[in-house]
PDB file of C-alpha atoms in Angstrom:
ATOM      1  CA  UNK Z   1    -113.446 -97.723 167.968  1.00 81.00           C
ATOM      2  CA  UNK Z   2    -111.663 -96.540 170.618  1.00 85.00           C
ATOM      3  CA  UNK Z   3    -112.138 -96.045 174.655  1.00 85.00           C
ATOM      4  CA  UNK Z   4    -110.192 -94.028 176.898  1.00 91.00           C
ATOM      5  CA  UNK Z   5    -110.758 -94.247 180.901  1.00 94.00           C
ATOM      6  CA  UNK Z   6    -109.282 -92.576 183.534  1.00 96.00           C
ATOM      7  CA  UNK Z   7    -107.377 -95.931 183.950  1.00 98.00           C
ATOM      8  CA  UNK Z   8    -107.186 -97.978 180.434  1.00 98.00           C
ATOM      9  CA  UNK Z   9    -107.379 -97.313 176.871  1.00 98.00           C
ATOM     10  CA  UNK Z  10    -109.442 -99.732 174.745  1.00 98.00           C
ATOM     11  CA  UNK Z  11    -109.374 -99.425 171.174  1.00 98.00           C
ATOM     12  CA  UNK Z  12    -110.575-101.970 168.786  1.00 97.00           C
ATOM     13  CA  UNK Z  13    -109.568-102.325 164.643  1.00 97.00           C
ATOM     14  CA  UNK Z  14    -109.201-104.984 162.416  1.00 96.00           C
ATOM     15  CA  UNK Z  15    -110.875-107.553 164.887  1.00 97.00           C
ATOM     16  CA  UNK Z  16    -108.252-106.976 167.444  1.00 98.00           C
ATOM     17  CA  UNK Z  17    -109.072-105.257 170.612  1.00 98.00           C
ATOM     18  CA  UNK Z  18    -106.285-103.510 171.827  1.00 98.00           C
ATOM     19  CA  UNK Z  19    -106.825-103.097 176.476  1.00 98.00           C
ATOM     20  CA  UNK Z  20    -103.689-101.243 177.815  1.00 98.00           C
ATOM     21  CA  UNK Z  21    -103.810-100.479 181.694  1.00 98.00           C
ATOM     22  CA  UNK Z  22    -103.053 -96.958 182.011  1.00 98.00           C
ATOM     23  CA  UNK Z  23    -101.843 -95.847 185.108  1.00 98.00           C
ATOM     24  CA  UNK Z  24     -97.686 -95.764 184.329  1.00 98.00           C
ATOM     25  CA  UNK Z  25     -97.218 -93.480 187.346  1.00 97.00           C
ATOM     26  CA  UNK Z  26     -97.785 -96.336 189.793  1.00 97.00           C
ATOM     27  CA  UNK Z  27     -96.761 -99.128 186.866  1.00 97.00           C
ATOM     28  CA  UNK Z  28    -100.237-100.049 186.131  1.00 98.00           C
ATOM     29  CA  UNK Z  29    -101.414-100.634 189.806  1.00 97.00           C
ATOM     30  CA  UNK Z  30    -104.800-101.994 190.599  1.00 97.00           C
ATOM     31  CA  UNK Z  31    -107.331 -99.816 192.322  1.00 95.00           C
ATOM     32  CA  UNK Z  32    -110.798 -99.825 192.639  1.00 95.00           C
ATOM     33  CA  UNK Z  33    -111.296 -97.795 189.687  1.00 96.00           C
ATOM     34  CA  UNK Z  34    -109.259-100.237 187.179  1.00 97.00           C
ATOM     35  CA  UNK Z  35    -111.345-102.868 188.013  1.00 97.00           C
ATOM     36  CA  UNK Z  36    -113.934-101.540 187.327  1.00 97.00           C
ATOM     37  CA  UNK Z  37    -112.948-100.218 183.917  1.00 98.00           C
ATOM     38  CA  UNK Z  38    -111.122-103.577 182.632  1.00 98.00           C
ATOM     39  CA  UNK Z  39    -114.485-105.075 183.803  1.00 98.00           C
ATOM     40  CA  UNK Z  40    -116.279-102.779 181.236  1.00 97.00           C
ATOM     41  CA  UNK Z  41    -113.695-102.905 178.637  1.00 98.00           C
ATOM     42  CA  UNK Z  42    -113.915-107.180 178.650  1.00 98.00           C
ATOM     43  CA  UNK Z  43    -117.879-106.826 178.655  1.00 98.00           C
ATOM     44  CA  UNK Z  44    -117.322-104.622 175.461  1.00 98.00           C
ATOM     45  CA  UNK Z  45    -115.208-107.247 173.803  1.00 98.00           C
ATOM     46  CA  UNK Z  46    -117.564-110.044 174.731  1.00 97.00           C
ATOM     47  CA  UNK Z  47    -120.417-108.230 173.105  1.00 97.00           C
ATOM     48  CA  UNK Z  48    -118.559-107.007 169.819  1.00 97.00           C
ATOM     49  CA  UNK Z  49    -118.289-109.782 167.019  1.00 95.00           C
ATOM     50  CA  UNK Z  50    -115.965-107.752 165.179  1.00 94.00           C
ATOM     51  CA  UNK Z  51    -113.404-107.818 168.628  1.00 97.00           C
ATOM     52  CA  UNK Z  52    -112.287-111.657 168.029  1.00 97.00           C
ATOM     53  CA  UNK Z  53    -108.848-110.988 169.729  1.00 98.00           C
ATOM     54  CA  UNK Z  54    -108.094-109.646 173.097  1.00 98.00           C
ATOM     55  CA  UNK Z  55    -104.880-108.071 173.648  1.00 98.00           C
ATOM     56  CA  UNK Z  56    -104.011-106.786 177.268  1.00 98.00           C
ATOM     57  CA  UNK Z  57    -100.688-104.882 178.390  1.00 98.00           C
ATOM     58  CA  UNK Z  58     -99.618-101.941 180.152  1.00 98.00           C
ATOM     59  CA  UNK Z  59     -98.189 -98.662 179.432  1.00 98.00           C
ATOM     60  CA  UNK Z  60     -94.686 -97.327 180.547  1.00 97.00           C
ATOM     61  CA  UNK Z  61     -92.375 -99.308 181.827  1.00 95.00           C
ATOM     62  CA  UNK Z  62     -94.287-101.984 183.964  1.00 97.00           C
ATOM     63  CA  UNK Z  63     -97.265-104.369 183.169  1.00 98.00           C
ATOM     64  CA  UNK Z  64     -99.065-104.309 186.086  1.00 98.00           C
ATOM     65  CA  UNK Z  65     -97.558-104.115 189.857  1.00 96.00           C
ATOM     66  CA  UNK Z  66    -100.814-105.843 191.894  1.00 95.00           C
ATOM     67  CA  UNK Z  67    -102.571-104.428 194.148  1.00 94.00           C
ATOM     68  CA  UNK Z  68    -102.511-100.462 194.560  1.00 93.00           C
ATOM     69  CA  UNK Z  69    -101.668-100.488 198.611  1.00 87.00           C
ATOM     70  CA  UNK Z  70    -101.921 -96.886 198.824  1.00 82.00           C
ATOM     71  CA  UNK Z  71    -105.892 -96.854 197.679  1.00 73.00           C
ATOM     72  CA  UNK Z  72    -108.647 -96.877 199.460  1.00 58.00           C
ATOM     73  CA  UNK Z  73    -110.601-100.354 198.499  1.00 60.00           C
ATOM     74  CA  UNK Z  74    -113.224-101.111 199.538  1.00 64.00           C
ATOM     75  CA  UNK Z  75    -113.318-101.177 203.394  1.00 70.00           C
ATOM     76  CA  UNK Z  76    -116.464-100.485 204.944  1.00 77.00           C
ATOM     77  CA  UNK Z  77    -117.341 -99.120 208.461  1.00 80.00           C
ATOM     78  CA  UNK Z  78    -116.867-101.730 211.398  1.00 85.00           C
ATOM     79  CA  UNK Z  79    -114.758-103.870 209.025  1.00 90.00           C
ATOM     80  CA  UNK Z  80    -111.496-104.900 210.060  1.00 91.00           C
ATOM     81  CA  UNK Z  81    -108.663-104.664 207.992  1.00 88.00           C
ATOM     82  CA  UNK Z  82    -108.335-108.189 206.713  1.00 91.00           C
ATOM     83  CA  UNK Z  83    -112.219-108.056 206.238  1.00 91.00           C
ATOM     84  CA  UNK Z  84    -111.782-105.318 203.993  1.00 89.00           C
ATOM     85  CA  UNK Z  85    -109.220-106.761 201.922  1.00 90.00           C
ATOM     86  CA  UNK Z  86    -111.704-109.807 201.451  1.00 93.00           C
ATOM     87  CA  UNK Z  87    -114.501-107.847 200.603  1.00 92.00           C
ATOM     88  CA  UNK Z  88    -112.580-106.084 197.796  1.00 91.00           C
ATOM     89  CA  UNK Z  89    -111.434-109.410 196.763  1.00 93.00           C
ATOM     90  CA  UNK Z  90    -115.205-110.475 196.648  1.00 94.00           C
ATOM     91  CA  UNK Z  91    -116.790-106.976 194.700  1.00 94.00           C
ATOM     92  CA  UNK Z  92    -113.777-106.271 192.571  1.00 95.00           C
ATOM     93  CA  UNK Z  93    -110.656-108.345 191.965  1.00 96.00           C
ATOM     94  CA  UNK Z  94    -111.972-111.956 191.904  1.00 97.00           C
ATOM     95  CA  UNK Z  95    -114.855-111.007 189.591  1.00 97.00           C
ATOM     96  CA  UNK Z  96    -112.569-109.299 187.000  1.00 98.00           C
ATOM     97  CA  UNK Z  97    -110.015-112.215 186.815  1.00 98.00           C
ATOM     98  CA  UNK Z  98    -112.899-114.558 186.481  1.00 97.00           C
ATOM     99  CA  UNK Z  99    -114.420-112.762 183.838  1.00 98.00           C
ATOM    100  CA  UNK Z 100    -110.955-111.749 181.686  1.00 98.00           C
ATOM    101  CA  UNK Z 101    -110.599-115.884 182.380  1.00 96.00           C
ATOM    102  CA  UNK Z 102    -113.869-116.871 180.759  1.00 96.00           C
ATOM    103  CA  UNK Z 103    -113.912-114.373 178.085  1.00 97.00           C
ATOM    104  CA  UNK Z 104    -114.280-116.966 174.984  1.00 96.00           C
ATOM    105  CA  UNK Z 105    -112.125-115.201 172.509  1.00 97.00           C
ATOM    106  CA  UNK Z 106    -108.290-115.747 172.201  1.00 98.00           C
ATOM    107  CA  UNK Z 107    -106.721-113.625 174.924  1.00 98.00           C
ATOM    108  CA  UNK Z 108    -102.476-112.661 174.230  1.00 98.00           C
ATOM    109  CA  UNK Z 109    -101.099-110.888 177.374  1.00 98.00           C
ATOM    110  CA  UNK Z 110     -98.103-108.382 175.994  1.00 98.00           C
ATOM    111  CA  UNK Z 111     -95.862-108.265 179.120  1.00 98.00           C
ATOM    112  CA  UNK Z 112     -93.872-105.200 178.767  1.00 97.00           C
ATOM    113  CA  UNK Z 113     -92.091-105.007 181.690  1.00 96.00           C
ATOM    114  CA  UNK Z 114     -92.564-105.204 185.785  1.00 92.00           C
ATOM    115  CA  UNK Z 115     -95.064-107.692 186.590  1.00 97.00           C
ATOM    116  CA  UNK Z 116     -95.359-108.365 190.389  1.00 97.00           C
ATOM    117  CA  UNK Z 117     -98.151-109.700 192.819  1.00 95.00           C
ATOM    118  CA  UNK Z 118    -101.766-109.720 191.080  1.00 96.00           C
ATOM    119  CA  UNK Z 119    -100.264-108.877 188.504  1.00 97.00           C
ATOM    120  CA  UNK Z 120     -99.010-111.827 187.345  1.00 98.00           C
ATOM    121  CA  UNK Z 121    -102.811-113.395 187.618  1.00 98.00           C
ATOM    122  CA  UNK Z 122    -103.934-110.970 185.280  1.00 98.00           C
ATOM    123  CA  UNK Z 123    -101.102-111.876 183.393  1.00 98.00           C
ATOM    124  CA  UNK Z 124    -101.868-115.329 183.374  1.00 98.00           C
ATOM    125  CA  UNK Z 125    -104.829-115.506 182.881  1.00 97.00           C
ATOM    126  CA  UNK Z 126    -104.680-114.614 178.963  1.00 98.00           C
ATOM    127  CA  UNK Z 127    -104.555-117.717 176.526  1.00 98.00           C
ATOM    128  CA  UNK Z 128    -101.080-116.868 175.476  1.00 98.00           C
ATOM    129  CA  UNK Z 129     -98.526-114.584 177.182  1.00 98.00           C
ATOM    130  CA  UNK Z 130     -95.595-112.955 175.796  1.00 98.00           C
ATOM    131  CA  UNK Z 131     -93.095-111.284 177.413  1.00 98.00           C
ATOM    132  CA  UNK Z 132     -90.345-108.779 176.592  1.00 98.00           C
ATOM    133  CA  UNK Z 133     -86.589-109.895 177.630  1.00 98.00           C
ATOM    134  CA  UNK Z 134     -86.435-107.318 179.991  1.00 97.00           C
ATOM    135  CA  UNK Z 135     -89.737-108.307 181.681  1.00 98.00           C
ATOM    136  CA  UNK Z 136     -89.904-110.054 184.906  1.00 98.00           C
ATOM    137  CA  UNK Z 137     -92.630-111.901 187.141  1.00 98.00           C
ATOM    138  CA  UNK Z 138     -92.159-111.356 191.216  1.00 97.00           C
ATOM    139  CA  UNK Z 139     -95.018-113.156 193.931  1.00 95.00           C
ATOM    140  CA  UNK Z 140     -94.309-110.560 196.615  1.00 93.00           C
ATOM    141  CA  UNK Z 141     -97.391-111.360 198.722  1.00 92.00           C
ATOM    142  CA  UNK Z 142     -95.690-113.808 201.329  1.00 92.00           C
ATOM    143  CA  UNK Z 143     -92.159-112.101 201.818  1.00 92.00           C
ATOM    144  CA  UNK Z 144     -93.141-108.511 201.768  1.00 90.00           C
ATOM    145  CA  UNK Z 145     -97.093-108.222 202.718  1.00 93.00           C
ATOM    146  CA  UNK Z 146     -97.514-111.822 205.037  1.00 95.00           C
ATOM    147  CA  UNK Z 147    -100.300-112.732 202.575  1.00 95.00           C
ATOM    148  CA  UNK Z 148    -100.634-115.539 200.070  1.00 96.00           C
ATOM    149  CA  UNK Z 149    -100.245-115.198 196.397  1.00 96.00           C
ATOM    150  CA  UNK Z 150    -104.360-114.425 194.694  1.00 96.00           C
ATOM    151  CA  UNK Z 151    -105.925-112.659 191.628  1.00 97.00           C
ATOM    152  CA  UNK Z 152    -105.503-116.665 190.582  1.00 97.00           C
ATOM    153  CA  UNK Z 153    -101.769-117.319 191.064  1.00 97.00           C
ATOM    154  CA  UNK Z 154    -102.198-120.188 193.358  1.00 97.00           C
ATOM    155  CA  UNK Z 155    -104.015-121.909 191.141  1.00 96.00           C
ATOM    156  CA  UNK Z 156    -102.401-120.751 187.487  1.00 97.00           C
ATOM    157  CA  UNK Z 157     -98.761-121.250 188.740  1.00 97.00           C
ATOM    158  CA  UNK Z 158     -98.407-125.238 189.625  1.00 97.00           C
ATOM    159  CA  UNK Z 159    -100.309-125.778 186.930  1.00 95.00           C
ATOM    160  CA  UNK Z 160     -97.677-124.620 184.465  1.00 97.00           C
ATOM    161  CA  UNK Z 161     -94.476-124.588 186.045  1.00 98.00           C
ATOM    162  CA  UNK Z 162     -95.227-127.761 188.655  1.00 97.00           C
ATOM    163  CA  UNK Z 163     -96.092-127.575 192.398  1.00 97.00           C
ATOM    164  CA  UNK Z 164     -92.126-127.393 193.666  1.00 98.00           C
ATOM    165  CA  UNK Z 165     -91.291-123.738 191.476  1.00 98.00           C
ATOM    166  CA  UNK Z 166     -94.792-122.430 192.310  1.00 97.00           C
ATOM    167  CA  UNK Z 167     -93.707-123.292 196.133  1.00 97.00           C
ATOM    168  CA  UNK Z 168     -90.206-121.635 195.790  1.00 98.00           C
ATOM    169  CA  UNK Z 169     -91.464-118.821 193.618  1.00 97.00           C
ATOM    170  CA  UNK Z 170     -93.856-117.499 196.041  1.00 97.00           C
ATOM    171  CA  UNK Z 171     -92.026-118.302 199.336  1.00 97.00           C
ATOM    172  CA  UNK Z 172     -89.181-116.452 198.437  1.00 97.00           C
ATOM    173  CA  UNK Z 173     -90.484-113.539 196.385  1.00 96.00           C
ATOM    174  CA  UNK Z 174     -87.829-114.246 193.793  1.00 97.00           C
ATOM    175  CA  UNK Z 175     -87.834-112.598 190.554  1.00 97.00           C
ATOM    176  CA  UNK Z 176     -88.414-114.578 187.637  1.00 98.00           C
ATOM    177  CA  UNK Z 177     -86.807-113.328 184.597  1.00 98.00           C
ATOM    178  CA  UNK Z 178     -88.701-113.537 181.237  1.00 98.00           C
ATOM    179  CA  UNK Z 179     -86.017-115.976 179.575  1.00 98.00           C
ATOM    180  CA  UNK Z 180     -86.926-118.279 182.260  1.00 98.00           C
ATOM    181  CA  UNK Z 181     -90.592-117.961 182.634  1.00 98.00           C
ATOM    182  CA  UNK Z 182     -90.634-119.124 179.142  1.00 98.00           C
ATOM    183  CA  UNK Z 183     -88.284-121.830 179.575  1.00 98.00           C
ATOM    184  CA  UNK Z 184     -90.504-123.150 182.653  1.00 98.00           C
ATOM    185  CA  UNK Z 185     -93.102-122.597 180.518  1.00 98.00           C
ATOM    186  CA  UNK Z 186     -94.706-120.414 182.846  1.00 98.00           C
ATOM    187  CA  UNK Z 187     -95.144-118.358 179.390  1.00 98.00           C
ATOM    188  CA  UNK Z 188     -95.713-118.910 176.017  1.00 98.00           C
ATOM    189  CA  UNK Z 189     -92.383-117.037 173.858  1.00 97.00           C
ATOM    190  CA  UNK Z 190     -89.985-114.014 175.247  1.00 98.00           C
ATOM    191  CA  UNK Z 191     -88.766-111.285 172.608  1.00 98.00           C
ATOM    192  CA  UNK Z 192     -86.513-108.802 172.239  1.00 98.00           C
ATOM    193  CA  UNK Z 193     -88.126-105.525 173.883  1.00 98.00           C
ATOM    194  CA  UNK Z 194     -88.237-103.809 170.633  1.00 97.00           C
ATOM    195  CA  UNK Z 195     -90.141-106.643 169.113  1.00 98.00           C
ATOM    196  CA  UNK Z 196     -93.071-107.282 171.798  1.00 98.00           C
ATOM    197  CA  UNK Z 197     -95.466-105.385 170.100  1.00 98.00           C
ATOM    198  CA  UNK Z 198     -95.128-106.294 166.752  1.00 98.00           C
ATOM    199  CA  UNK Z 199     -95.020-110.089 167.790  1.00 98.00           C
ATOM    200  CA  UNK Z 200     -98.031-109.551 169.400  1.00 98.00           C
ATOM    201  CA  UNK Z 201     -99.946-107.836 166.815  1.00 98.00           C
ATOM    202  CA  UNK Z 202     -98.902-110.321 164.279  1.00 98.00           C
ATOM    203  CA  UNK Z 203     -99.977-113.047 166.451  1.00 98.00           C
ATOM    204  CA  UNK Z 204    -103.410-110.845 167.079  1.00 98.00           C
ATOM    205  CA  UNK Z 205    -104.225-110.519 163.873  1.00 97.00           C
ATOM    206  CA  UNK Z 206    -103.815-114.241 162.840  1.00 97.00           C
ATOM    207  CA  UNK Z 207    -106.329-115.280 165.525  1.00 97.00           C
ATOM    208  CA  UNK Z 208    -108.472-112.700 164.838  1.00 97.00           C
ATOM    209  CA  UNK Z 209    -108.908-114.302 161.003  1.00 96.00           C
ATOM    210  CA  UNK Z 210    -109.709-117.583 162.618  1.00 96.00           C
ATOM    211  CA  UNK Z 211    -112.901-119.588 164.153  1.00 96.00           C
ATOM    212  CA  UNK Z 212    -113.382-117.157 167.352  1.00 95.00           C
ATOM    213  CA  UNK Z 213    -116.212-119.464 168.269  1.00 94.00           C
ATOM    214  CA  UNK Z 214    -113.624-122.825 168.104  1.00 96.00           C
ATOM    215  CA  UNK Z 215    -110.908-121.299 170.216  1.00 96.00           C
ATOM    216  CA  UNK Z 216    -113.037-120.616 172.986  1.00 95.00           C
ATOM    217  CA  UNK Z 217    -114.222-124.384 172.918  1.00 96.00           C
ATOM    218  CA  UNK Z 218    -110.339-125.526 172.619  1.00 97.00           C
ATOM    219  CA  UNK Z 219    -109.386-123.225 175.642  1.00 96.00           C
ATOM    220  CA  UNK Z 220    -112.636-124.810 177.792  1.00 95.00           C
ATOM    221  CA  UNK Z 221    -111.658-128.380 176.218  1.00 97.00           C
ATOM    222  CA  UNK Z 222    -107.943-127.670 177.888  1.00 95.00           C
ATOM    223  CA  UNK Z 223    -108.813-126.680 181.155  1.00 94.00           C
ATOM    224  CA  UNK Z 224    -111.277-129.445 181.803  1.00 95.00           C
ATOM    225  CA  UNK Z 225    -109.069-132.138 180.900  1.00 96.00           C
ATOM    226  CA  UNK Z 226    -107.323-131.615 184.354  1.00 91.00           C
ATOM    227  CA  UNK Z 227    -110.437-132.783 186.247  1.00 94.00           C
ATOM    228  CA  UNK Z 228    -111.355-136.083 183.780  1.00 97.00           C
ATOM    229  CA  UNK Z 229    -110.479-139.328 182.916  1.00 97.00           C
ATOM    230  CA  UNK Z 230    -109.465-140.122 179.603  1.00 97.00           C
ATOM    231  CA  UNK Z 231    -112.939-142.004 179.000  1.00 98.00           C
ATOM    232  CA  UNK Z 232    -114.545-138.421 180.401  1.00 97.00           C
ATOM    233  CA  UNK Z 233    -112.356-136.348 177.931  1.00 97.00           C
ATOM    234  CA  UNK Z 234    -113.116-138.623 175.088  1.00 97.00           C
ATOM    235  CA  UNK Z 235    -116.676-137.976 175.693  1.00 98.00           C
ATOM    236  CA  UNK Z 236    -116.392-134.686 176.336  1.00 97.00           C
ATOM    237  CA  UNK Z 237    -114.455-133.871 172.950  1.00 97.00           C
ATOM    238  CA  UNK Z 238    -117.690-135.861 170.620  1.00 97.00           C
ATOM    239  CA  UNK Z 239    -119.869-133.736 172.421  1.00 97.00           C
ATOM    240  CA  UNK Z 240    -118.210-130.048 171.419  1.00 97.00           C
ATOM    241  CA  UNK Z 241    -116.913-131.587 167.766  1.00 96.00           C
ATOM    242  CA  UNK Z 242    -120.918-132.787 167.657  1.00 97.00           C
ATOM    243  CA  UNK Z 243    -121.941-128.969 167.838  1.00 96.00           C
ATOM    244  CA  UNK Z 244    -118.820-127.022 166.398  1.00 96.00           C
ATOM    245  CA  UNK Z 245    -119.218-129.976 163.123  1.00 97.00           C
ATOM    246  CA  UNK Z 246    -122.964-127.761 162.800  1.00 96.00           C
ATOM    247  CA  UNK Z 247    -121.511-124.383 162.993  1.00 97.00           C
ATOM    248  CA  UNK Z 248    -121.242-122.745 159.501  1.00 96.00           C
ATOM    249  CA  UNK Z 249    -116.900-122.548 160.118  1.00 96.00           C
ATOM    250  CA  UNK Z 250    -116.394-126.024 159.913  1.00 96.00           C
ATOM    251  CA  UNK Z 251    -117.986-126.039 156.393  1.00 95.00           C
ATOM    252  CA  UNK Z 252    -116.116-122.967 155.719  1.00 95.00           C
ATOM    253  CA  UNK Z 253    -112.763-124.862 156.983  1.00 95.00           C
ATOM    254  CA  UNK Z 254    -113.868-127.799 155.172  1.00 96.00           C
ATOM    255  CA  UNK Z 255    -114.301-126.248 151.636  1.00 96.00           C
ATOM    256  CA  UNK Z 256    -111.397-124.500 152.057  1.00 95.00           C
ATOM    257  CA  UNK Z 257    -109.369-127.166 152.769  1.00 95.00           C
ATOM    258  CA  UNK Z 258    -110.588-129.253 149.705  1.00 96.00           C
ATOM    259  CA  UNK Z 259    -110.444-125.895 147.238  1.00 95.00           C
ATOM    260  CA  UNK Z 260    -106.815-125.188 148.472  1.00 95.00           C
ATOM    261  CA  UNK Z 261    -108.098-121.473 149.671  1.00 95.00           C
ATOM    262  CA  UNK Z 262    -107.587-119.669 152.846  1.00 92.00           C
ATOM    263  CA  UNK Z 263    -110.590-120.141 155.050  1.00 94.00           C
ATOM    264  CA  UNK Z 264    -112.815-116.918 155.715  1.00 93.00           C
ATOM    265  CA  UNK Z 265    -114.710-117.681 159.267  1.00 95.00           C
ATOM    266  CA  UNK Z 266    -117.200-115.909 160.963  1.00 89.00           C
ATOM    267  CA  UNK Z 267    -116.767-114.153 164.626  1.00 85.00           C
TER     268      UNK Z 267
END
């Protein structure tokens, strides 16, 4: 199945679906029209069963720069300029992070190359991110555009590299080279460029065998954690193993595992 946009390309085969932001003139910028678009393309995934792997990158040479600051947005007459920038925020960028966030099926992010401002939230907010050596991660809002870091940086960044790098990284606009994002752990592996895709793929098309409906409970398990105690956690974790122990994939994993077979799941 495949999907071509005026901005991304979605194609879908052997349960992986494949979203590449398509604009490689302006590396992959984000205009109103993206948006839009990814939005689509991640609504597509959630409903497909046979899409049990989301795989997001960008063509040419860059991931995705942010923001496109020579579009249009969404301004409306008698806003001012900072209201209009909100407002786009509001109709267009916050709901498609939120909803590339909550999509529950593995999500790999196959950083290719530039990745600057918003783009590095969209980045981030896959389950997994790998990056090619040459690849590099730059929070331009504060030194270039007087704004603060959004599309989720704020809150993805001290959360996986600590609050002093996050501080640094987006006060000084430094770039962050690959090598290092993954030794902060701001990442999960960097590759040689050559290799990205096919670590990806391979990596894509192991999930895609596995218990979709699990790894959306582990990646919800993980990110409430931060917010409970351990009794809270504990209680939290009897509750999801109470339903996921009466889905027919833990029977599956089960007899496998006793049988000495590979597992086959369902989406």
């Amino acid at each position: 199945m495949k999907t071509d946009g005026e901005t991304i390309k979605l194609e879908i085969a052997d349960g992986i679906a494949l979203l590449t932001l398509n604009r490689p003139d302006v590396l992959n910028s984000i205009n109103m029209k993206l948006i839009e678009e990814v939005r689509e393309a991640v609504a597509k995934v959630a409903a497909t069963p046979d899409a049990r792997v989301l795989v997001l990158t960008g063509a040419g040479r860059a991931f995705c720069a942010g923001a496109d600051l020579a579009a249009q947005g969404q301004r409306e007459e008698g806003m001012s300029i900072g209201q209009g920038v909100a407002h786009g925020m509001t109709v267009g960028f916050n709901p498609m992070v939120r909803e590339l966030a909550e999509l529950e099926k593995p999500k790999i992010a196959a950083v290719n190359g530039t990745t600057a401002g918003g783009g590095v939230g969209l980045a981030l907010c896959a389950d997994i991110v790998i990056a090619a050596k040459s690849a590099s991660f730059i929070q331009v809002f504060g030194p270039k555009l007087g704004l603060i870091p959004d599309m989720g940086c704020t809150w993805f960044m001290p959360r996986l590299v600590g609050l002093a790098r996050a501080r640094a990284l987006a006060l000084t606009g430094d770039k962050l080279p690959a090598e290092t994002a993954a030794d902060w752990g701001l990442i999960w592996k960097c590759v040689e460029d050559d290799a990205l895709m096919d670590e990806v793929m391979t990596l894509a098309g192991k999930l895609a065998k596995g218990p979709t409906n699990a790894f959306g409970e582990i990646v919800k398990a993980l990110d409430v954690s931060e917010r409970h105690t351990l009794a809270e956690q504990l209680d939290y974790e009897r509750d999801i193993q109470g339903q996921l122990g009466d889905h027919p994939n833990f029977a599956a994993g089960v007899r496998a595992f006793l049988t000495k077979t590979k597992p086959e799941f369902q989406p």
